[in-house]
mmCIF file of C-alpha atoms and ligand atoms in Angstrom:
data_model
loop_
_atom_site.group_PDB
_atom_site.id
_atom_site.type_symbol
_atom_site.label_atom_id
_atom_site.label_comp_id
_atom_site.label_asym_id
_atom_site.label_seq_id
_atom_site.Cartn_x
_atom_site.Cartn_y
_atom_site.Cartn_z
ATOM 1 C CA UNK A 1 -4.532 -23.891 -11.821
ATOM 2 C CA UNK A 2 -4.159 -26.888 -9.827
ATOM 3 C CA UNK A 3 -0.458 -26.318 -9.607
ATOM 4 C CA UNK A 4 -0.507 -23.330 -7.260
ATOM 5 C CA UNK A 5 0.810 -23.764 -3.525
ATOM 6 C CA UNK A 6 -1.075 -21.326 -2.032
ATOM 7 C CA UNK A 7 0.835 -21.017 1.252
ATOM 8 C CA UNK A 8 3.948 -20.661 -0.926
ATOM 9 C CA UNK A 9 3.570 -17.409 -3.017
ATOM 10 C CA UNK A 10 5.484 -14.102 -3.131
ATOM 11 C CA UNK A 11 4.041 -10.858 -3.700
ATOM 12 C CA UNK A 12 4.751 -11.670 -7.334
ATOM 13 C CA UNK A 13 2.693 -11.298 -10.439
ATOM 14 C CA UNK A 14 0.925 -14.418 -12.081
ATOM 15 C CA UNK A 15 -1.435 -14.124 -14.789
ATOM 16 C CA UNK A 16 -4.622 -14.531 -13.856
ATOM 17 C CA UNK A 17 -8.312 -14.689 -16.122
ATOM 18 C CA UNK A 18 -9.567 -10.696 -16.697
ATOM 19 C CA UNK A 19 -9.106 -7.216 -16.004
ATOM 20 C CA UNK A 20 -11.550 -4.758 -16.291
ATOM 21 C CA UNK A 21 -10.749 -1.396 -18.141
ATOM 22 C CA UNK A 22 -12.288 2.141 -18.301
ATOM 23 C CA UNK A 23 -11.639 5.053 -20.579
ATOM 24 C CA UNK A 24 -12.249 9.172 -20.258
ATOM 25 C CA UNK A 25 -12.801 10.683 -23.123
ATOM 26 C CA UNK A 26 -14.780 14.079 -24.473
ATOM 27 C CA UNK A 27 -14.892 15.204 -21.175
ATOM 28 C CA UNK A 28 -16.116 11.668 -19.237
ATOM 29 C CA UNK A 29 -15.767 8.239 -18.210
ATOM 30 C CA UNK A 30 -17.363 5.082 -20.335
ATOM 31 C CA UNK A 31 -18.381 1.992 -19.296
ATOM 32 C CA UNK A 32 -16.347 -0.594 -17.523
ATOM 33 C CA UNK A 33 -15.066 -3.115 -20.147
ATOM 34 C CA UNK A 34 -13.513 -6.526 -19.139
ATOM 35 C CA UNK A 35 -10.412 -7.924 -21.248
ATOM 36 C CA UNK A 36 -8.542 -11.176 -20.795
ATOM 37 C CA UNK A 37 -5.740 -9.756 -22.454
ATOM 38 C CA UNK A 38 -2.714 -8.447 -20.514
ATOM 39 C CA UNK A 39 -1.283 -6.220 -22.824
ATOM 40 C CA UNK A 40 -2.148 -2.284 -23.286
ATOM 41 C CA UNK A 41 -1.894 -0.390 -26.528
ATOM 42 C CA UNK A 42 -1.156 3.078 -26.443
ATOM 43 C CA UNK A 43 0.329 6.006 -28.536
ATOM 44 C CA UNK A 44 3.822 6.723 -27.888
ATOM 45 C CA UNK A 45 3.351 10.004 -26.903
ATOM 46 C CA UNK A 46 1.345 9.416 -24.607
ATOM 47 C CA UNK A 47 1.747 11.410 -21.135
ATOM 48 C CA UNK A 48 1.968 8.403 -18.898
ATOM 49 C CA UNK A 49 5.373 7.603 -20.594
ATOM 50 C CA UNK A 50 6.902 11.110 -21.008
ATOM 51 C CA UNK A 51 5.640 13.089 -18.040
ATOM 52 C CA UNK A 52 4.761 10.444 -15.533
ATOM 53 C CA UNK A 53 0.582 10.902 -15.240
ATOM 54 C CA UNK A 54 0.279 7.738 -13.607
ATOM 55 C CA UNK A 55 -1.674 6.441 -10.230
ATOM 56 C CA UNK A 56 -1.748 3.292 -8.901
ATOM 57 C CA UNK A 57 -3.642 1.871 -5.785
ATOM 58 C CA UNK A 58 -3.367 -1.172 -3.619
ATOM 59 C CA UNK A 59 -6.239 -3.116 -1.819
ATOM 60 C CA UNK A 60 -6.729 -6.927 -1.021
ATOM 61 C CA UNK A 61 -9.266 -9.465 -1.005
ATOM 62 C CA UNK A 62 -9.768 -12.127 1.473
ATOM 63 C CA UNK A 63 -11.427 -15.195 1.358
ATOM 64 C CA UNK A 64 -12.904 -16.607 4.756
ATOM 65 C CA UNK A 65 -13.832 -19.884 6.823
ATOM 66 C CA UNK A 66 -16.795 -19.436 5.818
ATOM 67 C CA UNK A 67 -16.025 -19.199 1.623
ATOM 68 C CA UNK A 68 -17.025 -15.088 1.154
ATOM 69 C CA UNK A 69 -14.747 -13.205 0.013
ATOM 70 C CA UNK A 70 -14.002 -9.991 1.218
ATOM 71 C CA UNK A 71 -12.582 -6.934 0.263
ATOM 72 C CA UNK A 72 -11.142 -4.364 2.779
ATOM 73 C CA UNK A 73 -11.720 -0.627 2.639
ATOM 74 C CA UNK A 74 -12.329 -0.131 -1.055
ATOM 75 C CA UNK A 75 -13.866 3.550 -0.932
ATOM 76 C CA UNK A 76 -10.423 4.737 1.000
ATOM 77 C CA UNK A 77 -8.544 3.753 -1.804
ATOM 78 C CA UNK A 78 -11.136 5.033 -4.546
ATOM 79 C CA UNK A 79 -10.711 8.170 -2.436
ATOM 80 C CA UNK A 80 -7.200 8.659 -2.566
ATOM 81 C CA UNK A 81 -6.797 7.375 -6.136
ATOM 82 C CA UNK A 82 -8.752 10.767 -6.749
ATOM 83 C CA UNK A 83 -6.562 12.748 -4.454
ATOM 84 C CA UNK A 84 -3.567 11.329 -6.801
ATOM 85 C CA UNK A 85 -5.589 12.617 -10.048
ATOM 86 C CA UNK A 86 -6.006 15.837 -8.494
ATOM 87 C CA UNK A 87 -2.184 16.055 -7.442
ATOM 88 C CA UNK A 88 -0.802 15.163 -10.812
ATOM 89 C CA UNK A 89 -4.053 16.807 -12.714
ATOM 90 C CA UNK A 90 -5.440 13.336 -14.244
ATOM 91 C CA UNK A 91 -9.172 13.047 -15.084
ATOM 92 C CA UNK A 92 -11.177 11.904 -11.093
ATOM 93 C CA UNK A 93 -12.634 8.570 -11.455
ATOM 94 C CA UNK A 94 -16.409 8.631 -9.001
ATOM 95 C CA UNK A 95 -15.812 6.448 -6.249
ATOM 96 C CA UNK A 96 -18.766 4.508 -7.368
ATOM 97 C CA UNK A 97 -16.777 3.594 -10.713
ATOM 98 C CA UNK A 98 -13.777 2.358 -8.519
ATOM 99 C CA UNK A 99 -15.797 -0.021 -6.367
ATOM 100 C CA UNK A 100 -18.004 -1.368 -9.180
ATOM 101 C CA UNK A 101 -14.706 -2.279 -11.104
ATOM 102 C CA UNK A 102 -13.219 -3.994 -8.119
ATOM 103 C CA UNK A 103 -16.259 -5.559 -7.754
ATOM 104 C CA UNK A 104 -16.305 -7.000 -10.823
ATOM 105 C CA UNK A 105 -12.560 -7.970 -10.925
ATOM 106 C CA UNK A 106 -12.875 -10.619 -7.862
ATOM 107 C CA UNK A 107 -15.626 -11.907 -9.266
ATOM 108 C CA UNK A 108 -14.222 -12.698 -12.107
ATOM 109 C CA UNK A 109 -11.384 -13.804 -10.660
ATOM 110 C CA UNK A 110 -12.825 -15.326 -8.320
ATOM 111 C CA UNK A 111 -10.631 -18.573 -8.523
ATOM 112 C CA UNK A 112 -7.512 -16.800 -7.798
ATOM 113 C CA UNK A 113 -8.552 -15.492 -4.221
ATOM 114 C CA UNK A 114 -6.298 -17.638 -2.129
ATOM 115 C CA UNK A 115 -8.206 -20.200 0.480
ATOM 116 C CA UNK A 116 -8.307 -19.217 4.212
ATOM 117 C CA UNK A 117 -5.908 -21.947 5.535
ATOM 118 C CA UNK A 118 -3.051 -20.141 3.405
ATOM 119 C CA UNK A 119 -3.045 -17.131 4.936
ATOM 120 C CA UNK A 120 -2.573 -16.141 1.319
ATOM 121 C CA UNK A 121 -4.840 -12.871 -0.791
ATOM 122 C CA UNK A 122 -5.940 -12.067 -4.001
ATOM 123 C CA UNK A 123 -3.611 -8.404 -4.476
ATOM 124 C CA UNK A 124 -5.998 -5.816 -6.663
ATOM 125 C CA UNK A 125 -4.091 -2.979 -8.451
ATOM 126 C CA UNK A 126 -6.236 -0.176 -9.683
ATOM 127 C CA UNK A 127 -4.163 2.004 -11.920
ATOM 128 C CA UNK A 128 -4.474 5.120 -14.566
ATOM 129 C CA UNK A 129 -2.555 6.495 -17.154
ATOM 130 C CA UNK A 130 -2.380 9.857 -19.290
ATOM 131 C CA UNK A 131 -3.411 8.765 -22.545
ATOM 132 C CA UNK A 132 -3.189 10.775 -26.081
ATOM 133 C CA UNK A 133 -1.192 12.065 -28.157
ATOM 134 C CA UNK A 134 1.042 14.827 -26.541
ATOM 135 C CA UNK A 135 4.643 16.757 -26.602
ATOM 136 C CA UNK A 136 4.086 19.795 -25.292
ATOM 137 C CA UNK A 137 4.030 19.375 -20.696
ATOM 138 C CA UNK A 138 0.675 19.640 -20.276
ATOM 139 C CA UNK A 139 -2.092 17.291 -18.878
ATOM 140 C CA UNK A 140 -3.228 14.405 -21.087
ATOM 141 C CA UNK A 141 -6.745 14.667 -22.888
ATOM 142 C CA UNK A 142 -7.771 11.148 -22.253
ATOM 143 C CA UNK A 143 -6.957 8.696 -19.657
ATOM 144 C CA UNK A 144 -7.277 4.949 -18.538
ATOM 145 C CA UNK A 145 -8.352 3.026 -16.171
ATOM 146 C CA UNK A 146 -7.924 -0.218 -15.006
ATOM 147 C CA UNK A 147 -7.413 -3.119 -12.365
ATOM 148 C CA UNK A 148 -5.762 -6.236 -12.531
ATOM 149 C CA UNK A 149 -5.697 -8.940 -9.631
ATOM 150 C CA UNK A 150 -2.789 -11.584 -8.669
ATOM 151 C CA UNK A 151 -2.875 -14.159 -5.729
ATOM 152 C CA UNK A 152 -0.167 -12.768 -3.232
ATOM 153 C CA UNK A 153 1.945 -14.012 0.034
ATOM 154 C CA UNK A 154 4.282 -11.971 1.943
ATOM 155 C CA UNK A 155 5.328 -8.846 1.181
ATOM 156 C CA UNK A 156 8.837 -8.652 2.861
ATOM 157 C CA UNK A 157 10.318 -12.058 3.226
ATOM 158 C CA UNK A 158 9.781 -14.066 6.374
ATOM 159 C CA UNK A 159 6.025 -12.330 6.336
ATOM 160 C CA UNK A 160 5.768 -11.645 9.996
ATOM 161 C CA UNK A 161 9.361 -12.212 10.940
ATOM 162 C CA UNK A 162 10.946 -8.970 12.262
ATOM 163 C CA UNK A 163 13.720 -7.590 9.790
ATOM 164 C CA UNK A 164 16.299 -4.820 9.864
ATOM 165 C CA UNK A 165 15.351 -1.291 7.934
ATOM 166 C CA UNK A 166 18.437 1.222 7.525
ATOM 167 C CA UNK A 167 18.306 5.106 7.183
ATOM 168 C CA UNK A 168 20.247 6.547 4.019
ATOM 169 C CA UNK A 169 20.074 10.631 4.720
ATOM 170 C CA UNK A 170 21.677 10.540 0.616
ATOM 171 C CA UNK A 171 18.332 9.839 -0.706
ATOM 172 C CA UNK A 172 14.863 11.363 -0.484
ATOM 173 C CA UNK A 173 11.725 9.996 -1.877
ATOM 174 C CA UNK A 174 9.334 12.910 -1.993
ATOM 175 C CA UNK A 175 10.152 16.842 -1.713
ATOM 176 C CA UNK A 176 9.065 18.781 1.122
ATOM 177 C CA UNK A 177 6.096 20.176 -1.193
ATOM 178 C CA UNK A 178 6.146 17.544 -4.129
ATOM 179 C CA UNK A 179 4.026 14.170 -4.251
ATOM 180 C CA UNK A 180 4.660 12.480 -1.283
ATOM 181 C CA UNK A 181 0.927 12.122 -0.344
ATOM 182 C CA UNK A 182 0.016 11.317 -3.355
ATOM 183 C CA UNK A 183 0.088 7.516 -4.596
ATOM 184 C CA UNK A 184 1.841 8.061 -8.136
ATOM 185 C CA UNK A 185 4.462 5.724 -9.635
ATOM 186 C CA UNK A 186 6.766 8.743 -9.868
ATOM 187 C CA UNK A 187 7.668 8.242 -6.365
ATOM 188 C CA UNK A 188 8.441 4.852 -6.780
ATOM 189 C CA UNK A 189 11.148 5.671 -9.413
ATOM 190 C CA UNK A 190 12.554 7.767 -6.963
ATOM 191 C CA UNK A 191 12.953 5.489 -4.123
ATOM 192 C CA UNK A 192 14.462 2.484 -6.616
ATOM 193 C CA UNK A 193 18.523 3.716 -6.391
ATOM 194 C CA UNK A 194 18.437 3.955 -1.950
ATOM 195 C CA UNK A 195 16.201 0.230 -2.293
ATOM 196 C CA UNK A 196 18.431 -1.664 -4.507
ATOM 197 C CA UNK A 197 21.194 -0.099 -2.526
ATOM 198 C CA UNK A 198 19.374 -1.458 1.089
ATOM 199 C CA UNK A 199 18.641 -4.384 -0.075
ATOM 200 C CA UNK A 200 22.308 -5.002 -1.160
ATOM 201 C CA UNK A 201 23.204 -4.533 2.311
ATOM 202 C CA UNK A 202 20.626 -7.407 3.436
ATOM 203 C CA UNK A 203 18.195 -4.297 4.500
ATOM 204 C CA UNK A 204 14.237 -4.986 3.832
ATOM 205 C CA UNK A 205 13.664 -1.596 3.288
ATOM 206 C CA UNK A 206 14.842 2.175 3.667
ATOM 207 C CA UNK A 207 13.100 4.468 6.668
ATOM 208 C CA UNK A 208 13.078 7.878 4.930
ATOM 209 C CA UNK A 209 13.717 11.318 7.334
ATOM 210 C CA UNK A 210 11.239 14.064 6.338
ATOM 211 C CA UNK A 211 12.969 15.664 3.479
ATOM 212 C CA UNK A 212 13.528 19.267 3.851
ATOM 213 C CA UNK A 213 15.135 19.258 7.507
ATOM 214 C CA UNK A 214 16.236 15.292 8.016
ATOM 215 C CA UNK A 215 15.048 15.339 11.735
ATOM 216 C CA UNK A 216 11.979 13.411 11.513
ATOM 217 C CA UNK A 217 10.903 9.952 10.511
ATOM 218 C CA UNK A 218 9.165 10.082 7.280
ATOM 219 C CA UNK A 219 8.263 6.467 6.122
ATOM 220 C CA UNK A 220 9.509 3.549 4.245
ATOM 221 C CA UNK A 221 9.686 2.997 0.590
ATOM 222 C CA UNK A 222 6.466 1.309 0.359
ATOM 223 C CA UNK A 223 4.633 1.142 3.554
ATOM 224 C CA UNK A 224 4.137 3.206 6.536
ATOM 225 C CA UNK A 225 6.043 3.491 9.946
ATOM 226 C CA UNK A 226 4.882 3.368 13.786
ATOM 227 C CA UNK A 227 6.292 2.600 17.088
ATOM 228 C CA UNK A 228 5.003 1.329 20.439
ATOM 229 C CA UNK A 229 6.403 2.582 23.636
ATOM 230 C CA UNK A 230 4.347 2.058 26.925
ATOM 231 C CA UNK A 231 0.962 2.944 25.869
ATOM 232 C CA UNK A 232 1.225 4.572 23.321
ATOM 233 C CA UNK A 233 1.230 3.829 19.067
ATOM 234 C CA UNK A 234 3.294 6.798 17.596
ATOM 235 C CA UNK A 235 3.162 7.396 13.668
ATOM 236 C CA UNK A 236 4.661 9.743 12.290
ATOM 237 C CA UNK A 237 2.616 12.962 11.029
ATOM 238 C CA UNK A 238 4.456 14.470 7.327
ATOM 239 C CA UNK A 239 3.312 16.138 4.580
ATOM 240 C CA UNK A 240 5.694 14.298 2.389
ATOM 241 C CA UNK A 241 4.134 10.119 3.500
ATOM 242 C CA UNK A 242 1.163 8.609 1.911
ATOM 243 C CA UNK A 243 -1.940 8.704 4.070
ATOM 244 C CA UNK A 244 -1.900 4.462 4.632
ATOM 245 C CA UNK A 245 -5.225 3.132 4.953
ATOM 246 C CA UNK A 246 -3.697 0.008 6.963
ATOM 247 C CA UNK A 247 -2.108 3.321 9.101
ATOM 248 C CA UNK A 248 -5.366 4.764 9.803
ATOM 249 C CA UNK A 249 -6.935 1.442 10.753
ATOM 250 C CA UNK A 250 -4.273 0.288 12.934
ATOM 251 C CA UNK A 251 -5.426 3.681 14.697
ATOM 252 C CA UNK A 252 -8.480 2.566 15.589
ATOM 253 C CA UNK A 253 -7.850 -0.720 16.577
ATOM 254 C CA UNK A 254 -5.155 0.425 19.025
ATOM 255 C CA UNK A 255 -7.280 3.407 20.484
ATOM 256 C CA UNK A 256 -9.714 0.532 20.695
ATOM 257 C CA UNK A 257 -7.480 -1.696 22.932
ATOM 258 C CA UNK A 258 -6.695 1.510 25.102
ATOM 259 C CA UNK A 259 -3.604 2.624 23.449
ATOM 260 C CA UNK A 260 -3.244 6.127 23.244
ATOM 261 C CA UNK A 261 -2.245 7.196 19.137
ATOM 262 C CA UNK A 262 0.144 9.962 19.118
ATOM 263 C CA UNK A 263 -0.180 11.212 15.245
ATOM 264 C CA UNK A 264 2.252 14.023 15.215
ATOM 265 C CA UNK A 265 5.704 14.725 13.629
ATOM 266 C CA UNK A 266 8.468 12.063 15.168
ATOM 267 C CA UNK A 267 12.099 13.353 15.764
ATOM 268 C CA UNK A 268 14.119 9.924 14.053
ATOM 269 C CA UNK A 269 16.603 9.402 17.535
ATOM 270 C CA UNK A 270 13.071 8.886 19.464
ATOM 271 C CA UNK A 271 12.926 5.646 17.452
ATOM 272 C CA UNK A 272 16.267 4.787 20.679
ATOM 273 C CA UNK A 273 12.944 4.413 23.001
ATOM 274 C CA UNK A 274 10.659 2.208 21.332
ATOM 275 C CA UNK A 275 9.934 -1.257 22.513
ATOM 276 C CA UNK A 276 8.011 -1.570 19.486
ATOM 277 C CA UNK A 277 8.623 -0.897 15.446
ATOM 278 C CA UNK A 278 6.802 -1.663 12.291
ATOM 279 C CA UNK A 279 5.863 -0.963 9.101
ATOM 280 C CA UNK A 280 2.285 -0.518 7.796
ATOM 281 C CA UNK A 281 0.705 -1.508 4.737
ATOM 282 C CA UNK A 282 -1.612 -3.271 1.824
ATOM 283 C CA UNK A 283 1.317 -5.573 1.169
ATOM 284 C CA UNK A 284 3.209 -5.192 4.021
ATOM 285 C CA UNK A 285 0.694 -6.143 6.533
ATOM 286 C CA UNK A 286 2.788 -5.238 9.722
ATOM 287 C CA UNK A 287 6.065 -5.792 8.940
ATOM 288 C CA UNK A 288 8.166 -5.775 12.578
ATOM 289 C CA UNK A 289 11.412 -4.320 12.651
ATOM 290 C CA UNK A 290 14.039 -5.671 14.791
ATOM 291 C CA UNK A 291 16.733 -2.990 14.157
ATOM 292 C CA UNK A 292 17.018 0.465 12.199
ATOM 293 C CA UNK A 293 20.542 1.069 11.106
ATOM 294 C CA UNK A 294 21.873 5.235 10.493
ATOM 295 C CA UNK A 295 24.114 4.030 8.218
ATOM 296 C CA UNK A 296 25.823 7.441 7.749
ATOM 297 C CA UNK A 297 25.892 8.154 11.404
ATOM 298 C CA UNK A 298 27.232 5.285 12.068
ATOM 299 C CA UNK A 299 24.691 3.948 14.502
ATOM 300 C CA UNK A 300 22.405 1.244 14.972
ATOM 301 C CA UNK A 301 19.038 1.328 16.676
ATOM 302 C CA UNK A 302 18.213 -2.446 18.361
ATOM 303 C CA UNK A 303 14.205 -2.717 18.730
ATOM 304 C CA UNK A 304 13.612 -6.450 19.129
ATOM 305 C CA UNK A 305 16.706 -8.430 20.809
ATOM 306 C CA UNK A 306 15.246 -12.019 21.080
ATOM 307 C CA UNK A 307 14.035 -11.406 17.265
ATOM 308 C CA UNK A 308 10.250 -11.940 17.714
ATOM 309 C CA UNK A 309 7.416 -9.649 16.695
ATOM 310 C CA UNK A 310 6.214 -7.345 20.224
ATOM 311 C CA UNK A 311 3.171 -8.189 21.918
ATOM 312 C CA UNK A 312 1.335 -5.096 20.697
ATOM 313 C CA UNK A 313 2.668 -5.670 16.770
ATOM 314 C CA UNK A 314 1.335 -8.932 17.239
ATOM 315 C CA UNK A 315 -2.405 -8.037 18.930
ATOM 316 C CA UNK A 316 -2.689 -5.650 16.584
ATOM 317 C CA UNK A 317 -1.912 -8.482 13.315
ATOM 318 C CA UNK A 318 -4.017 -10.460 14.556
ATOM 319 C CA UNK A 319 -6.831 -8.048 15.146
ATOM 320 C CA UNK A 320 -6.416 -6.956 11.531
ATOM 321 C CA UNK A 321 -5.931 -9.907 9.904
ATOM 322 C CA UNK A 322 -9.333 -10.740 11.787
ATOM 323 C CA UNK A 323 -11.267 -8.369 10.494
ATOM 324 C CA UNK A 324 -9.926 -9.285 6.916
ATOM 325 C CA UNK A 325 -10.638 -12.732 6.813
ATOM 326 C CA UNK A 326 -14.036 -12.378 8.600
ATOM 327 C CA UNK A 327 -13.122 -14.424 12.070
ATOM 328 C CA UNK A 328 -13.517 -11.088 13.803
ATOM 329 C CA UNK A 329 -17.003 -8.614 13.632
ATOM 330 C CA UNK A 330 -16.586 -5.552 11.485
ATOM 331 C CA UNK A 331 -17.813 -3.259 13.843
ATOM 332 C CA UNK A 332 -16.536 0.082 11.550
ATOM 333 C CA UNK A 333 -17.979 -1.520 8.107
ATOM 334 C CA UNK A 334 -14.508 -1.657 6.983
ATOM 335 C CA UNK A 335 -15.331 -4.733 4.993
ATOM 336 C CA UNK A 336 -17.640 -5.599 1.596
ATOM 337 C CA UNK A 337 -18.341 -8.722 0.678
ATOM 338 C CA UNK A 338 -18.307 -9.967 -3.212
ATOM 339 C CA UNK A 339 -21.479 -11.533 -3.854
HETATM 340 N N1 LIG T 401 3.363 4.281 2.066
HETATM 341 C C1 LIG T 401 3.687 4.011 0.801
HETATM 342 C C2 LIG T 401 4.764 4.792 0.169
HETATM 343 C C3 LIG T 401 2.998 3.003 0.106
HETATM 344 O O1 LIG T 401 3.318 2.718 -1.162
HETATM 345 C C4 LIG T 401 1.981 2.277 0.753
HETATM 346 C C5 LIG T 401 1.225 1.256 0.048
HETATM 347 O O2 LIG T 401 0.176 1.469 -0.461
HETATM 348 C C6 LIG T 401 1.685 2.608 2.080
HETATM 349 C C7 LIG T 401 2.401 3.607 2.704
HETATM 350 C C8 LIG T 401 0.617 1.875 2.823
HETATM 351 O O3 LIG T 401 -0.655 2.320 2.449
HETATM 352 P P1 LIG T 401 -1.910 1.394 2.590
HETATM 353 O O4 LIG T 401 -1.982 0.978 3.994
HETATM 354 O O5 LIG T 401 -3.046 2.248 2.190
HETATM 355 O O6 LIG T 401 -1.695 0.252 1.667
HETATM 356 C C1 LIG T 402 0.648 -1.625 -1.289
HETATM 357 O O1 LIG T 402 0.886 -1.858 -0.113
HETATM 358 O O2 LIG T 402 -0.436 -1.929 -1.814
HETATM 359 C C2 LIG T 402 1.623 -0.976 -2.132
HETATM 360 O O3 LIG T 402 1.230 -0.405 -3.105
HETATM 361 C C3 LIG T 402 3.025 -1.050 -1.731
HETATM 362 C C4 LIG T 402 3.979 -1.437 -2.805
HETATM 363 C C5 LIG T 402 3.732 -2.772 -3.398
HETATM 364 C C6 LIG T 402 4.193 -0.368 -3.796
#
């Protein structure tokens, strides 16, 4: 324990003391039970493996100056975890179930939540799985489940050092109609081949196009997009992206420092007139982006030229991070603290 540098950690896992597990079965959900083990056993034809029932969520916990930890927006993500059960027909955990288990998980865990001076969090990851024995492609009778925690740093190298994201028109991650807005770990799979490939190329991450016409900006493999020109913070509106909860807040905030949010669909050669480009997320933070390459056009997009974060990318961190860590009030409840 003593041998963690806290200001020095990837988002990487590390084992840490518990997770806490729940099962449906007959029909409902049981009581949360907490395990220090970090290995699962389940039947091998279970749906999770074959047909891909599987959710996961994303959510931090802070701890600040003042030694409380706090977690950020924890009913947004037990909300959308049931919007992925509905899209992929899993079992709906209540919301109440979700916070109680993230609840308990911190506290637990509570010696993993990095200290304030780090800049560091303690990453939660609520997931469920299609349980039971199955062949036939149909939804699972019983599911799973659960959250572990890890200490985590930066998501994308350099933290909140602008980097270069490239467009790949090859490769979708979502269809026009299929999961997009949904947070399920097929979608991940999909966007693997185009992110190994990006990342070859010294890339942080791919910008997806909306899939069925390639004309407007979608969002990046794991986190959202939005630009800044004059006043204004532009995100792109799909129905193939996942509704980010970072997204939504950033919102606010910027409508609160008179910016006006355009939330509507963003043709991808508008990104030639923003002063201003990021991605948006749990792990991500705001990630700037300095450049945006259309590698099959051919063309490259230069946002920042002196290779700093904007000023509005950066009021808008800070704001955030704020709020997180408790140095700022939370004047939208956005916050609960772990007692
Ligand atoms: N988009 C994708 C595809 C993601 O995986 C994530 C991460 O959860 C986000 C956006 C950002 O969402 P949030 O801000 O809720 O973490
Ligand atoms: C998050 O931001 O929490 C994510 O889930 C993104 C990625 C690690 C998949």
């Amino acid at each position: 324990m003593e041998s963690i540098n806290w200001s020095d950690l990837s988002f990487g896992y590390m084992k840490t003391d518990y997770n806490v597990r729940c099962y449906y079965r007959d029909g409902k959900w049981g009581e949360l039970e907490v395990s220090s083990s970090e290995i699962i056993n389940i039947h091998m034809a279970a749906t999770c493996l074959h047909y891909g029932q599987e959710s996961f969520e994303g959510l931090k916990a802070f701890k600040g100056k003042d030694g409380k930890i706090r977690v950020f927006r924890m009913d947004e993500n037990a909300k959308r975890m049931q919007s992925s059960s509905r899209g992929i027909k899993m079992a709906e955990l209540p919301v109440e179930k979700f916070e109680e288990a993230i609840r308990k998980v911190v506290k637990l865990n509570e010696r993993f939540v990095p200290p304030y001076e780090s800049g560091a969090a303690l990453y939660i990851r609520p997931l469920m799985i299609g349980l039971g024995a199955q062949v036939g492609v149909k939804p699972a009778p019983e599911y799973m489940f659960m959250v572990f925690v890890t200490p985590v740093g930066p998501y994308f190298k350099g933290g909140f050092k602008p980097s270069k994201v490239c467009i790949m028109r090859d490769y979708d991650r979502a269809a026009p109609h299929g999961t997009g807005t949904i947070k399920v770990g097929g979608n991940y799979a999909a966007s693997l081949v185009a992110g190994e490939k990006a990342k070859e190329l010294g890339y942080a991450a791919v910008l997806y196009l909306d899939p069925k016409e390639k004309k407007y900006l979608d969002e990046c493999g794991p986190a959202n997009f939005f630009g800044i020109r004059g006043n204004s913070y532009i995100t792109p509106q799909s129905n193939s992206i996942l509704p980010s909860i970072t997204n939504k807040s950033l919102q606010q905030l910027a409508e609160d420092m008179g910016l006006k949010v355009e939330r509507r669909p963003v043709p991808f050669d508008e990104i030639a007139t923003f002063e201003e480009a990021a991605e948006c997320g749990t792990a991500a933070v705001i990630a700037p982006i300095s450049q945006i390459d259309d590698i099959d056009m051919n063309k490259s997009y230069i946002i920042s030229k002196d290779g700093k974060p904007g000023p509005v990318c950066e009021k808008l961190y800070n704001k955030l991070r704020g709020i997180q860590y408790g140095d700022e009030p939370d004047t939208y409840n956005w916050v609960t603290t772990i007692e």
